């Protein structure tokens, strides 16, 4: 049986880190809520034994710091929307962190020197709650330095398609001091740039702007590549998976 190799997204910025494994699945690899689809994706990252940890993702702002592999064996980080860890390798098993999305903003971060990795799922509630900042604070706790941190902002719904109610727009207007690039009207409807809202939070915490790589792709517009919560029906819906970890 020949295995089909599906292309997946990578970041030019994260590709510069020696020994780092990273990538973002596309719709063609299937719904990453399913174990089988996740296995297929991970098998293409060219490392043999991978152990994947994911957060439960409850649209909150809590981040779990993993101290060792034992803590997370076969469990998800319950009640949180992100995970941080030092590079862990045990019995030749590689440990990667994963974040699942379909319109929400996936944040993938690494301090190559401290070998600290982190992922977070930022929907509108998480963004208003400042989850990107909480992710960075958690990375700091285990040794990351903000001026070394590299961030990949993965595929998410862009401003073109992210129309919101007046109430939700107002929350963004308040949280981002009226910044018109974040919340503004397109025609009669309010739209929010949730990706750049997270970028602002990341740079406010001290991440250098040129250390942030944002994937320019709208999950709702690009139906061939991505699942979209806003676009898909219940039957066609699925989630993509972004992963990060160290190969060696
Ligand atoms: Zn769009």
PDB file of C-alpha atoms and ligand atoms in Angstrom:
ATOM      1  CA  UNK A   1       0.000   0.000   0.000  1.00  0.00           C
ATOM      2  CA  UNK A   2       1.394   3.374  -0.896  1.00  0.00           C
ATOM      3  CA  UNK A   3       0.847   6.164   1.510  1.00  0.00           C
ATOM      4  CA  UNK A   4      -0.265   9.434  -0.028  1.00  0.00           C
ATOM      5  CA  UNK A   5       1.773  12.369   1.161  1.00  0.00           C
ATOM      6  CA  UNK A   6      -0.435  15.381   1.594  1.00  0.00           C
ATOM      7  CA  UNK A   7       1.168  18.798   1.552  1.00  0.00           C
ATOM      8  CA  UNK A   8       0.872  20.755   4.775  1.00  0.00           C
ATOM      9  CA  UNK A   9       1.708  24.312   5.792  1.00  0.00           C
ATOM     10  CA  UNK A  10       5.003  25.283   7.381  1.00  0.00           C
ATOM     11  CA  UNK A  11       6.430  28.574   8.560  1.00  0.00           C
ATOM     12  CA  UNK A  12       9.549  30.063   6.994  1.00  0.00           C
ATOM     13  CA  UNK A  13      10.420  31.586  10.361  1.00  0.00           C
ATOM     14  CA  UNK A  14      10.078  28.344  12.348  1.00  0.00           C
ATOM     15  CA  UNK A  15      11.903  26.406   9.619  1.00  0.00           C
ATOM     16  CA  UNK A  16      15.004  28.379  10.605  1.00  0.00           C
ATOM     17  CA  UNK A  17      15.103  26.683  14.028  1.00  0.00           C
ATOM     18  CA  UNK A  18      17.411  23.630  13.999  1.00  0.00           C
ATOM     19  CA  UNK A  19      15.709  20.410  15.134  1.00  0.00           C
ATOM     20  CA  UNK A  20      12.222  21.865  15.299  1.00  0.00           C
ATOM     21  CA  UNK A  21       9.212  19.911  14.034  1.00  0.00           C
ATOM     22  CA  UNK A  22       6.223  22.007  13.043  1.00  0.00           C
ATOM     23  CA  UNK A  23       3.359  22.116  10.595  1.00  0.00           C
ATOM     24  CA  UNK A  24      -0.286  22.816   9.959  1.00  0.00           C
ATOM     25  CA  UNK A  25      -2.613  20.262   8.424  1.00  0.00           C
ATOM     26  CA  UNK A  26      -5.058  21.072   5.647  1.00  0.00           C
ATOM     27  CA  UNK A  27      -8.589  19.860   5.055  1.00  0.00           C
ATOM     28  CA  UNK A  28      -7.284  17.217   2.639  1.00  0.00           C
ATOM     29  CA  UNK A  29      -5.797  15.267   5.532  1.00  0.00           C
ATOM     30  CA  UNK A  30      -9.177  15.021   7.190  1.00  0.00           C
ATOM     31  CA  UNK A  31     -10.792  16.139  10.408  1.00  0.00           C
ATOM     32  CA  UNK A  32      -8.141  16.359  13.118  1.00  0.00           C
ATOM     33  CA  UNK A  33     -10.673  15.700  15.845  1.00  0.00           C
ATOM     34  CA  UNK A  34     -10.171  12.100  14.717  1.00  0.00           C
ATOM     35  CA  UNK A  35      -7.244  10.107  16.013  1.00  0.00           C
ATOM     36  CA  UNK A  36      -6.691   8.400  12.645  1.00  0.00           C
ATOM     37  CA  UNK A  37      -6.357  11.708  10.800  1.00  0.00           C
ATOM     38  CA  UNK A  38      -3.957  13.005  13.447  1.00  0.00           C
ATOM     39  CA  UNK A  39      -1.845   9.879  13.089  1.00  0.00           C
ATOM     40  CA  UNK A  40      -1.661  10.346   9.318  1.00  0.00           C
ATOM     41  CA  UNK A  41      -0.526  13.961   9.717  1.00  0.00           C
ATOM     42  CA  UNK A  42       2.042  13.172  12.402  1.00  0.00           C
ATOM     43  CA  UNK A  43       3.449  10.308  10.316  1.00  0.00           C
ATOM     44  CA  UNK A  44       4.378  12.855   7.657  1.00  0.00           C
ATOM     45  CA  UNK A  45       6.505  14.943   9.999  1.00  0.00           C
ATOM     46  CA  UNK A  46       9.327  12.438   9.501  1.00  0.00           C
ATOM     47  CA  UNK A  47       9.935  11.429  13.075  1.00  0.00           C
ATOM     48  CA  UNK A  48       9.144   7.919  14.245  1.00  0.00           C
ATOM     49  CA  UNK A  49       7.422   7.978  17.577  1.00  0.00           C
ATOM     50  CA  UNK A  50       5.507  11.092  18.384  1.00  0.00           C
ATOM     51  CA  UNK A  51       3.538  11.791  21.496  1.00  0.00           C
ATOM     52  CA  UNK A  52       0.974  14.535  21.009  1.00  0.00           C
ATOM     53  CA  UNK A  53      -0.493  16.693  23.770  1.00  0.00           C
ATOM     54  CA  UNK A  54      -3.455  18.966  23.198  1.00  0.00           C
ATOM     55  CA  UNK A  55      -5.542  21.232  25.380  1.00  0.00           C
ATOM     56  CA  UNK A  56      -9.243  20.550  25.828  1.00  0.00           C
ATOM     57  CA  UNK A  57      -9.991  23.989  24.243  1.00  0.00           C
ATOM     58  CA  UNK A  58     -12.944  25.479  26.043  1.00  0.00           C
ATOM     59  CA  UNK A  59     -12.743  29.119  24.833  1.00  0.00           C
ATOM     60  CA  UNK A  60     -11.109  30.168  28.078  1.00  0.00           C
ATOM     61  CA  UNK A  61      -7.764  31.789  28.842  1.00  0.00           C
ATOM     62  CA  UNK A  62      -5.974  29.195  30.928  1.00  0.00           C
ATOM     63  CA  UNK A  63      -2.659  27.636  29.847  1.00  0.00           C
ATOM     64  CA  UNK A  64      -1.318  24.338  31.191  1.00  0.00           C
ATOM     65  CA  UNK A  65       2.420  23.994  31.831  1.00  0.00           C
ATOM     66  CA  UNK A  66       3.548  20.406  31.315  1.00  0.00           C
ATOM     67  CA  UNK A  67       6.361  19.356  33.615  1.00  0.00           C
ATOM     68  CA  UNK A  68       6.841  15.840  32.329  1.00  0.00           C
ATOM     69  CA  UNK A  69       5.363  13.342  29.912  1.00  0.00           C
ATOM     70  CA  UNK A  70       3.867  11.278  32.731  1.00  0.00           C
ATOM     71  CA  UNK A  71       1.504  14.092  33.557  1.00  0.00           C
ATOM     72  CA  UNK A  72      -0.187  13.997  30.195  1.00  0.00           C
ATOM     73  CA  UNK A  73      -0.122  10.377  29.064  1.00  0.00           C
ATOM     74  CA  UNK A  74      -3.337   9.839  27.160  1.00  0.00           C
ATOM     75  CA  UNK A  75      -5.018  12.868  28.606  1.00  0.00           C
ATOM     76  CA  UNK A  76      -5.782  16.297  27.321  1.00  0.00           C
ATOM     77  CA  UNK A  77      -4.961  19.392  29.310  1.00  0.00           C
ATOM     78  CA  UNK A  78      -8.431  19.682  30.776  1.00  0.00           C
ATOM     79  CA  UNK A  79     -10.038  23.103  31.086  1.00  0.00           C
ATOM     80  CA  UNK A  80      -7.302  24.955  29.259  1.00  0.00           C
ATOM     81  CA  UNK A  81      -6.791  26.462  25.803  1.00  0.00           C
ATOM     82  CA  UNK A  82      -3.071  26.105  25.516  1.00  0.00           C
ATOM     83  CA  UNK A  83      -0.022  24.147  26.601  1.00  0.00           C
ATOM     84  CA  UNK A  84       3.565  25.086  27.343  1.00  0.00           C
ATOM     85  CA  UNK A  85       6.494  22.748  27.880  1.00  0.00           C
ATOM     86  CA  UNK A  86      10.236  22.448  27.781  1.00  0.00           C
ATOM     87  CA  UNK A  87      11.377  20.123  25.012  1.00  0.00           C
ATOM     88  CA  UNK A  88      10.749  16.644  26.360  1.00  0.00           C
ATOM     89  CA  UNK A  89      12.102  13.444  24.908  1.00  0.00           C
ATOM     90  CA  UNK A  90      11.739  10.227  26.806  1.00  0.00           C
ATOM     91  CA  UNK A  91      12.588   6.708  25.662  1.00  0.00           C
ATOM     92  CA  UNK A  92      13.118   8.073  22.147  1.00  0.00           C
ATOM     93  CA  UNK A  93       9.578   9.339  22.012  1.00  0.00           C
ATOM     94  CA  UNK A  94       9.250  12.836  20.689  1.00  0.00           C
ATOM     95  CA  UNK A  95       6.799  15.135  22.322  1.00  0.00           C
ATOM     96  CA  UNK A  96       4.819  17.651  20.291  1.00  0.00           C
ATOM     97  CA  UNK A  97       2.132  20.109  21.287  1.00  0.00           C
ATOM     98  CA  UNK A  98      -0.946  20.537  19.130  1.00  0.00           C
ATOM     99  CA  UNK A  99      -3.688  23.098  18.647  1.00  0.00           C
ATOM    100  CA  UNK A 100      -6.945  22.447  16.741  1.00  0.00           C
ATOM    101  CA  UNK A 101      -8.834  25.198  14.904  1.00  0.00           C
ATOM    102  CA  UNK A 102     -11.419  25.996  12.257  1.00  0.00           C
ATOM    103  CA  UNK A 103     -11.628  29.853  12.184  1.00  0.00           C
ATOM    104  CA  UNK A 104     -10.147  30.576  15.639  1.00  0.00           C
ATOM    105  CA  UNK A 105      -6.549  31.819  15.801  1.00  0.00           C
ATOM    106  CA  UNK A 106      -3.859  29.206  16.463  1.00  0.00           C
ATOM    107  CA  UNK A 107      -0.704  30.523  18.127  1.00  0.00           C
ATOM    108  CA  UNK A 108       2.485  28.466  17.952  1.00  0.00           C
ATOM    109  CA  UNK A 109       5.497  29.804  19.843  1.00  0.00           C
ATOM    110  CA  UNK A 110       9.059  28.718  20.507  1.00  0.00           C
ATOM    111  CA  UNK A 111      12.151  29.986  22.289  1.00  0.00           C
ATOM    112  CA  UNK A 112      14.848  28.067  20.396  1.00  0.00           C
ATOM    113  CA  UNK A 113      17.537  28.750  22.981  1.00  0.00           C
ATOM    114  CA  UNK A 114      15.582  27.752  26.091  1.00  0.00           C
ATOM    115  CA  UNK A 115      13.855  25.009  24.046  1.00  0.00           C
ATOM    116  CA  UNK A 116      10.482  26.117  25.344  1.00  0.00           C
ATOM    117  CA  UNK A 117       7.440  25.538  23.150  1.00  0.00           C
ATOM    118  CA  UNK A 118       3.843  26.671  23.464  1.00  0.00           C
ATOM    119  CA  UNK A 119       0.526  26.574  21.658  1.00  0.00           C
ATOM    120  CA  UNK A 120      -2.741  28.402  22.217  1.00  0.00           C
ATOM    121  CA  UNK A 121      -6.223  28.495  20.751  1.00  0.00           C
ATOM    122  CA  UNK A 122      -7.555  32.038  20.579  1.00  0.00           C
ATOM    123  CA  UNK A 123     -11.193  32.510  19.697  1.00  0.00           C
ATOM    124  CA  UNK A 124     -12.853  35.859  20.279  1.00  0.00           C
ATOM    125  CA  UNK A 125     -13.352  35.233  23.992  1.00  0.00           C
ATOM    126  CA  UNK A 126      -9.760  34.056  24.440  1.00  0.00           C
ATOM    127  CA  UNK A 127      -8.492  37.075  22.506  1.00  0.00           C
ATOM    128  CA  UNK A 128     -10.490  39.540  24.607  1.00  0.00           C
ATOM    129  CA  UNK A 129      -9.222  37.656  27.677  1.00  0.00           C
ATOM    130  CA  UNK A 130      -5.619  38.043  26.487  1.00  0.00           C
ATOM    131  CA  UNK A 131      -4.701  34.379  26.033  1.00  0.00           C
ATOM    132  CA  UNK A 132      -1.664  35.239  23.855  1.00  0.00           C
ATOM    133  CA  UNK A 133      -0.203  37.182  26.766  1.00  0.00           C
ATOM    134  CA  UNK A 134      -0.953  34.350  29.186  1.00  0.00           C
ATOM    135  CA  UNK A 135       0.783  31.922  26.832  1.00  0.00           C
ATOM    136  CA  UNK A 136       3.926  34.071  26.820  1.00  0.00           C
ATOM    137  CA  UNK A 137       3.849  34.509  30.619  1.00  0.00           C
ATOM    138  CA  UNK A 138       3.666  30.728  30.994  1.00  0.00           C
ATOM    139  CA  UNK A 139       6.610  30.310  28.625  1.00  0.00           C
ATOM    140  CA  UNK A 140       8.562  32.851  30.689  1.00  0.00           C
ATOM    141  CA  UNK A 141       7.956  30.758  33.821  1.00  0.00           C
ATOM    142  CA  UNK A 142       9.863  27.859  32.283  1.00  0.00           C
ATOM    143  CA  UNK A 143      12.739  29.925  30.971  1.00  0.00           C
ATOM    144  CA  UNK A 144      11.681  31.653  27.741  1.00  0.00           C
ATOM    145  CA  UNK A 145      12.868  35.202  27.009  1.00  0.00           C
ATOM    146  CA  UNK A 146      10.503  37.426  25.066  1.00  0.00           C
ATOM    147  CA  UNK A 147      13.164  38.880  22.748  1.00  0.00           C
ATOM    148  CA  UNK A 148      14.015  35.341  21.595  1.00  0.00           C
ATOM    149  CA  UNK A 149      10.488  34.014  21.130  1.00  0.00           C
ATOM    150  CA  UNK A 150       9.379  33.209  17.573  1.00  0.00           C
ATOM    151  CA  UNK A 151       5.645  33.001  16.869  1.00  0.00           C
ATOM    152  CA  UNK A 152       3.709  31.453  14.032  1.00  0.00           C
ATOM    153  CA  UNK A 153       0.108  32.596  13.750  1.00  0.00           C
ATOM    154  CA  UNK A 154      -1.649  29.855  11.787  1.00  0.00           C
ATOM    155  CA  UNK A 155      -4.716  29.860   9.511  1.00  0.00           C
ATOM    156  CA  UNK A 156      -7.740  31.677  10.902  1.00  0.00           C
ATOM    157  CA  UNK A 157     -10.773  33.621   9.755  1.00  0.00           C
ATOM    158  CA  UNK A 158      -9.697  37.020   8.436  1.00  0.00           C
ATOM    159  CA  UNK A 159     -11.379  40.389   8.638  1.00  0.00           C
ATOM    160  CA  UNK A 160     -13.063  39.882   5.233  1.00  0.00           C
ATOM    161  CA  UNK A 161     -15.256  37.116   6.686  1.00  0.00           C
ATOM    162  CA  UNK A 162     -15.305  37.844  10.394  1.00  0.00           C
ATOM    163  CA  UNK A 163     -18.427  39.946  10.703  1.00  0.00           C
ATOM    164  CA  UNK A 164     -19.599  40.391  14.274  1.00  0.00           C
ATOM    165  CA  UNK A 165     -22.470  41.862  16.237  1.00  0.00           C
ATOM    166  CA  UNK A 166     -22.232  45.439  17.475  1.00  0.00           C
ATOM    167  CA  UNK A 167     -21.804  44.144  21.035  1.00  0.00           C
ATOM    168  CA  UNK A 168     -18.875  41.949  20.128  1.00  0.00           C
ATOM    169  CA  UNK A 169     -17.293  44.704  18.027  1.00  0.00           C
ATOM    170  CA  UNK A 170     -17.577  47.047  21.002  1.00  0.00           C
ATOM    171  CA  UNK A 171     -15.614  44.615  23.174  1.00  0.00           C
ATOM    172  CA  UNK A 172     -12.772  44.766  20.619  1.00  0.00           C
ATOM    173  CA  UNK A 173     -13.017  48.545  20.294  1.00  0.00           C
ATOM    174  CA  UNK A 174     -12.607  48.806  24.074  1.00  0.00           C
ATOM    175  CA  UNK A 175      -9.870  46.175  24.396  1.00  0.00           C
ATOM    176  CA  UNK A 176      -7.830  47.674  21.537  1.00  0.00           C
ATOM    177  CA  UNK A 177      -8.392  51.361  22.293  1.00  0.00           C
ATOM    178  CA  UNK A 178     -10.468  52.048  19.219  1.00  0.00           C
ATOM    179  CA  UNK A 179      -7.775  50.792  16.834  1.00  0.00           C
ATOM    180  CA  UNK A 180      -9.608  50.863  13.470  1.00  0.00           C
ATOM    181  CA  UNK A 181      -7.467  48.093  11.962  1.00  0.00           C
ATOM    182  CA  UNK A 182      -8.822  45.697  14.603  1.00  0.00           C
ATOM    183  CA  UNK A 183     -12.525  46.599  14.615  1.00  0.00           C
ATOM    184  CA  UNK A 184     -14.214  48.635  11.910  1.00  0.00           C
ATOM    185  CA  UNK A 185     -17.263  48.714   9.718  1.00  0.00           C
ATOM    186  CA  UNK A 186     -17.275  47.203   6.242  1.00  0.00           C
ATOM    187  CA  UNK A 187     -20.446  48.574   4.694  1.00  0.00           C
ATOM    188  CA  UNK A 188     -23.120  48.302   7.345  1.00  0.00           C
ATOM    189  CA  UNK A 189     -21.467  45.453   9.255  1.00  0.00           C
ATOM    190  CA  UNK A 190     -18.782  45.409  11.937  1.00  0.00           C
ATOM    191  CA  UNK A 191     -15.727  43.276  11.181  1.00  0.00           C
ATOM    192  CA  UNK A 192     -12.870  42.239  13.461  1.00  0.00           C
ATOM    193  CA  UNK A 193      -9.278  41.347  12.592  1.00  0.00           C
ATOM    194  CA  UNK A 194      -8.777  38.690  15.228  1.00  0.00           C
ATOM    195  CA  UNK A 195      -5.354  37.611  13.898  1.00  0.00           C
ATOM    196  CA  UNK A 196      -3.824  41.070  14.199  1.00  0.00           C
ATOM    197  CA  UNK A 197      -5.504  41.543  17.577  1.00  0.00           C
ATOM    198  CA  UNK A 198      -3.352  38.654  18.806  1.00  0.00           C
ATOM    199  CA  UNK A 199      -0.266  40.055  17.075  1.00  0.00           C
ATOM    200  CA  UNK A 200      -0.736  43.326  18.993  1.00  0.00           C
ATOM    201  CA  UNK A 201      -0.981  41.397  22.264  1.00  0.00           C
ATOM    202  CA  UNK A 202       2.169  39.437  21.425  1.00  0.00           C
ATOM    203  CA  UNK A 203       4.206  42.541  20.615  1.00  0.00           C
ATOM    204  CA  UNK A 204       2.860  44.313  23.723  1.00  0.00           C
ATOM    205  CA  UNK A 205       4.430  41.478  25.717  1.00  0.00           C
ATOM    206  CA  UNK A 206       7.804  42.083  24.108  1.00  0.00           C
ATOM    207  CA  UNK A 207       7.876  39.747  21.110  1.00  0.00           C
ATOM    208  CA  UNK A 208       9.727  41.454  18.250  1.00  0.00           C
ATOM    209  CA  UNK A 209       7.453  42.168  15.253  1.00  0.00           C
ATOM    210  CA  UNK A 210       9.895  40.502  12.853  1.00  0.00           C
ATOM    211  CA  UNK A 211       9.765  37.373  15.048  1.00  0.00           C
ATOM    212  CA  UNK A 212       6.083  36.922  14.222  1.00  0.00           C
ATOM    213  CA  UNK A 213       5.103  35.034  11.097  1.00  0.00           C
ATOM    214  CA  UNK A 214       1.416  35.247  10.234  1.00  0.00           C
ATOM    215  CA  UNK A 215       0.017  32.820   7.698  1.00  0.00           C
ATOM    216  CA  UNK A 216      -1.937  34.929   5.272  1.00  0.00           C
ATOM    217  CA  UNK A 217      -4.980  32.802   4.507  1.00  0.00           C
ATOM    218  CA  UNK A 218      -8.629  33.105   5.417  1.00  0.00           C
ATOM    219  CA  UNK A 219     -10.160  29.814   6.565  1.00  0.00           C
ATOM    220  CA  UNK A 220     -13.615  30.854   5.396  1.00  0.00           C
ATOM    221  CA  UNK A 221     -12.497  32.054   1.935  1.00  0.00           C
ATOM    222  CA  UNK A 222     -10.187  29.126   1.157  1.00  0.00           C
ATOM    223  CA  UNK A 223     -12.576  26.214   1.131  1.00  0.00           C
ATOM    224  CA  UNK A 224     -10.133  23.832  -0.587  1.00  0.00           C
ATOM    225  CA  UNK A 225      -7.548  24.054   2.170  1.00  0.00           C
ATOM    226  CA  UNK A 226      -9.411  24.717   5.366  1.00  0.00           C
ATOM    227  CA  UNK A 227     -12.396  23.794   7.445  1.00  0.00           C
ATOM    228  CA  UNK A 228     -14.412  26.775   8.633  1.00  0.00           C
ATOM    229  CA  UNK A 229     -16.876  26.902  11.499  1.00  0.00           C
ATOM    230  CA  UNK A 230     -18.631  29.829   9.860  1.00  0.00           C
ATOM    231  CA  UNK A 231     -18.858  28.310   6.377  1.00  0.00           C
ATOM    232  CA  UNK A 232     -19.275  24.563   6.837  1.00  0.00           C
ATOM    233  CA  UNK A 233     -22.431  22.673   7.646  1.00  0.00           C
ATOM    234  CA  UNK A 234     -22.536  20.242  10.545  1.00  0.00           C
ATOM    235  CA  UNK A 235     -21.760  17.392   8.157  1.00  0.00           C
ATOM    236  CA  UNK A 236     -18.835  19.020   6.367  1.00  0.00           C
ATOM    237  CA  UNK A 237     -17.239  20.569   9.451  1.00  0.00           C
ATOM    238  CA  UNK A 238     -13.845  19.498  10.761  1.00  0.00           C
ATOM    239  CA  UNK A 239     -10.723  20.915  12.370  1.00  0.00           C
ATOM    240  CA  UNK A 240      -7.122  21.486  11.299  1.00  0.00           C
ATOM    241  CA  UNK A 241      -4.178  20.731  13.569  1.00  0.00           C
ATOM    242  CA  UNK A 242      -1.037  22.768  14.129  1.00  0.00           C
ATOM    243  CA  UNK A 243       1.914  21.122  15.892  1.00  0.00           C
ATOM    244  CA  UNK A 244       5.317  22.055  17.293  1.00  0.00           C
ATOM    245  CA  UNK A 245       8.070  20.087  19.008  1.00  0.00           C
ATOM    246  CA  UNK A 246      11.767  19.256  18.923  1.00  0.00           C
ATOM    247  CA  UNK A 247      13.130  16.451  16.780  1.00  0.00           C
ATOM    248  CA  UNK A 248      16.345  16.139  18.773  1.00  0.00           C
TER     249      UNK A 248
HETATM  250 ZN1  LIG B   1     -12.371  35.599   4.181  1.00  0.00          ZN
END
